[in-house]
CSV table of C-alpha atoms in Angstrom, one decimal:
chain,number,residue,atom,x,y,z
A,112,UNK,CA,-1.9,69.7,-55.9
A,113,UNK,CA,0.1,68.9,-53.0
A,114,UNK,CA,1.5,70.3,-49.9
A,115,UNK,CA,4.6,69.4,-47.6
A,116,UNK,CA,4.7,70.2,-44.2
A,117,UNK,CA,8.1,69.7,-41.6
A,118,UNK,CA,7.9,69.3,-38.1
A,119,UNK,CA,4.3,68.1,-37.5
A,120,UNK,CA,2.4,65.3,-37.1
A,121,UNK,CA,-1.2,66.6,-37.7
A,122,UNK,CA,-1.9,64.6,-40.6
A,123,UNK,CA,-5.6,64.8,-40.5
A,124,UNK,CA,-5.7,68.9,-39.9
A,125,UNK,CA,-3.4,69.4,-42.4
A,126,UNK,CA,-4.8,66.9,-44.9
A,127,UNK,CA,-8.3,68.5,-44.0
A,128,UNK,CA,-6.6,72.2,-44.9
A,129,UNK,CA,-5.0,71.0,-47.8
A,130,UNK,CA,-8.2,69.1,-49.5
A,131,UNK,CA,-10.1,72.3,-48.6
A,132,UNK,CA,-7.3,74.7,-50.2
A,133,UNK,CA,-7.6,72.4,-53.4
A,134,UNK,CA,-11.2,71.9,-53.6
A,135,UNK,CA,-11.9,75.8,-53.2
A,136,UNK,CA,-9.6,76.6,-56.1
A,137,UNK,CA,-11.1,73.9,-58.6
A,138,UNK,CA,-14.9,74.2,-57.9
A,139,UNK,CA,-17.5,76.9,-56.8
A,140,UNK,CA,-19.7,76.8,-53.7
A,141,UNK,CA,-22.6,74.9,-55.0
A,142,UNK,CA,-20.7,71.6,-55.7
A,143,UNK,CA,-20.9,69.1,-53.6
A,144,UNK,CA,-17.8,66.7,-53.2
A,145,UNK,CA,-16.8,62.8,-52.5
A,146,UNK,CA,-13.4,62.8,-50.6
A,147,UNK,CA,-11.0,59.7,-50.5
A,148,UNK,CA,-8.7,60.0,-47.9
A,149,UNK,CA,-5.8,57.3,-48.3
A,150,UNK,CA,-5.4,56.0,-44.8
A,151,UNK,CA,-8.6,57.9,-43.1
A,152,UNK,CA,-9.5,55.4,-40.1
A,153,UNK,CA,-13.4,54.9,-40.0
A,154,UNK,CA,-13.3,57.1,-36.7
A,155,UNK,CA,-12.1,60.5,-38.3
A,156,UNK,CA,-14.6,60.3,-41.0
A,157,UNK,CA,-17.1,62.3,-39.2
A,158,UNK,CA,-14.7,65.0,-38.3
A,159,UNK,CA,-12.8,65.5,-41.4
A,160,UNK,CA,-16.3,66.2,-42.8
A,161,UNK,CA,-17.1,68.5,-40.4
A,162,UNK,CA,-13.5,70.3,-41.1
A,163,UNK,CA,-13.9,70.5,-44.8
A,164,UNK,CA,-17.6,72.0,-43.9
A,165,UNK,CA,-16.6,74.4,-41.5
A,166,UNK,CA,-14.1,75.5,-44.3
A,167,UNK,CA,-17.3,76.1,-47.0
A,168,UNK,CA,-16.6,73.2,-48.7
A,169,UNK,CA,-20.2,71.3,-49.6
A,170,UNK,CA,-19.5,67.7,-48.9
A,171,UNK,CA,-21.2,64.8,-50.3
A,172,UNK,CA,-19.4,61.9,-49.1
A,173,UNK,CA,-16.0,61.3,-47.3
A,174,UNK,CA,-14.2,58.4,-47.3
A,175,UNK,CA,-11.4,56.7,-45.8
A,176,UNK,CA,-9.8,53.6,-47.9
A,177,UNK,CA,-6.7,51.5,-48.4
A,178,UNK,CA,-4.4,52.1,-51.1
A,179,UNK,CA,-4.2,48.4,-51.8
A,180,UNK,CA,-8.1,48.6,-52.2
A,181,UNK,CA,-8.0,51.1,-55.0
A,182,UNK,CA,-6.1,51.7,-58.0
A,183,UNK,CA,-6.7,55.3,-58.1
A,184,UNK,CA,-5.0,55.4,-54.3
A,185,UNK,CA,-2.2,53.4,-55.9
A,186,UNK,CA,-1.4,56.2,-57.9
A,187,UNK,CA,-1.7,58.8,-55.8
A,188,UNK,CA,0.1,57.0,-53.2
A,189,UNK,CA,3.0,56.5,-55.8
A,190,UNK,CA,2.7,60.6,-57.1
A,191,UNK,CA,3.2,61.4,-53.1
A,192,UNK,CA,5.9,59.3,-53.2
A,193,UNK,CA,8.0,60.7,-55.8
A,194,UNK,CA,7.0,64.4,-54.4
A,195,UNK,CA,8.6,63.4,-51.1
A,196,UNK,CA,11.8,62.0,-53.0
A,197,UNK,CA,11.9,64.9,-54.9
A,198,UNK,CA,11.6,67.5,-52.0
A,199,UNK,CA,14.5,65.4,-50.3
A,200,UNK,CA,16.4,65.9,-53.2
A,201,UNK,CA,16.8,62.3,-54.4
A,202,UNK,CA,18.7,62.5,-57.6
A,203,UNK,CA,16.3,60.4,-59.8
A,204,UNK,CA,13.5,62.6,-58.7
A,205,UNK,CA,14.6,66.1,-59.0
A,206,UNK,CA,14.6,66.7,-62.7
A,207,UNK,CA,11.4,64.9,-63.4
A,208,UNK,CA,9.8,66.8,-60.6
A,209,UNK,CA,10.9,70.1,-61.8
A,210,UNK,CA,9.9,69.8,-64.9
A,211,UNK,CA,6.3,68.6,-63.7
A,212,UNK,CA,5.9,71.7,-61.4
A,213,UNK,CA,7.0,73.8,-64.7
A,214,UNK,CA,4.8,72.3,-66.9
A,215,UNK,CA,1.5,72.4,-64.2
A,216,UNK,CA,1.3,68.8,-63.9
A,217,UNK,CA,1.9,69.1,-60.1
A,218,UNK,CA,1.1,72.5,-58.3
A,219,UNK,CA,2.6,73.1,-54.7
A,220,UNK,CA,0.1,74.7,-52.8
A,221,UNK,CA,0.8,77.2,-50.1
């Protein structure tokens, strides 16, 4: 699932909307979820946990980590990457992307 936004540069409300979008539509309200946040700084822990709960979402953990620390990150760093290539209409991306939104693998949420 991802999201693109233009003109802003409220990364952590926005991430915070966008995990809560995605968690809602792949779990019910009794889970309780771990959130890696590529990038969070150890100060906005605390209230991106406090977003994701006012939104209903049952946290059990959030966490902010370095791409370079994990090779899950790595990936999703990399997927991000090729979405913003794509959306910018980078000829290498464009196809592959298209056919990844057509096929589910990626879902644009709005």
């Amino acid at each position: 699932y991802f999201r693109h936004f233009a003109g802003t540069v409220d990364y952590v409300n926005l991430t915070i909307e966008t995990t809560a979008q995605t968690i809602a539509l792949n779990s019910d309200e009794s889970t309780k979820t771990t959130v890696i946040v590529d990038g969070l700084r150890r100060h906005e822990v605390r209230r991106f946990a406090h977003g994701l709960r006012e939104r209903k979402i049952r946290v059990e953990k959030v966490r902010g980590l370095d791409e370079h620390s994990d090779a899950l990150l790595r990936l999703v760093d990399a997927i991000a990457g090729f979405v913003r290539d794509a959306l910018e209409r980078k000829p290498y991306a464009v196809f592959q992307y298209q056919a990844a939104i057509n096929n589910g693998i990626l879902k644009e949420l709005k």
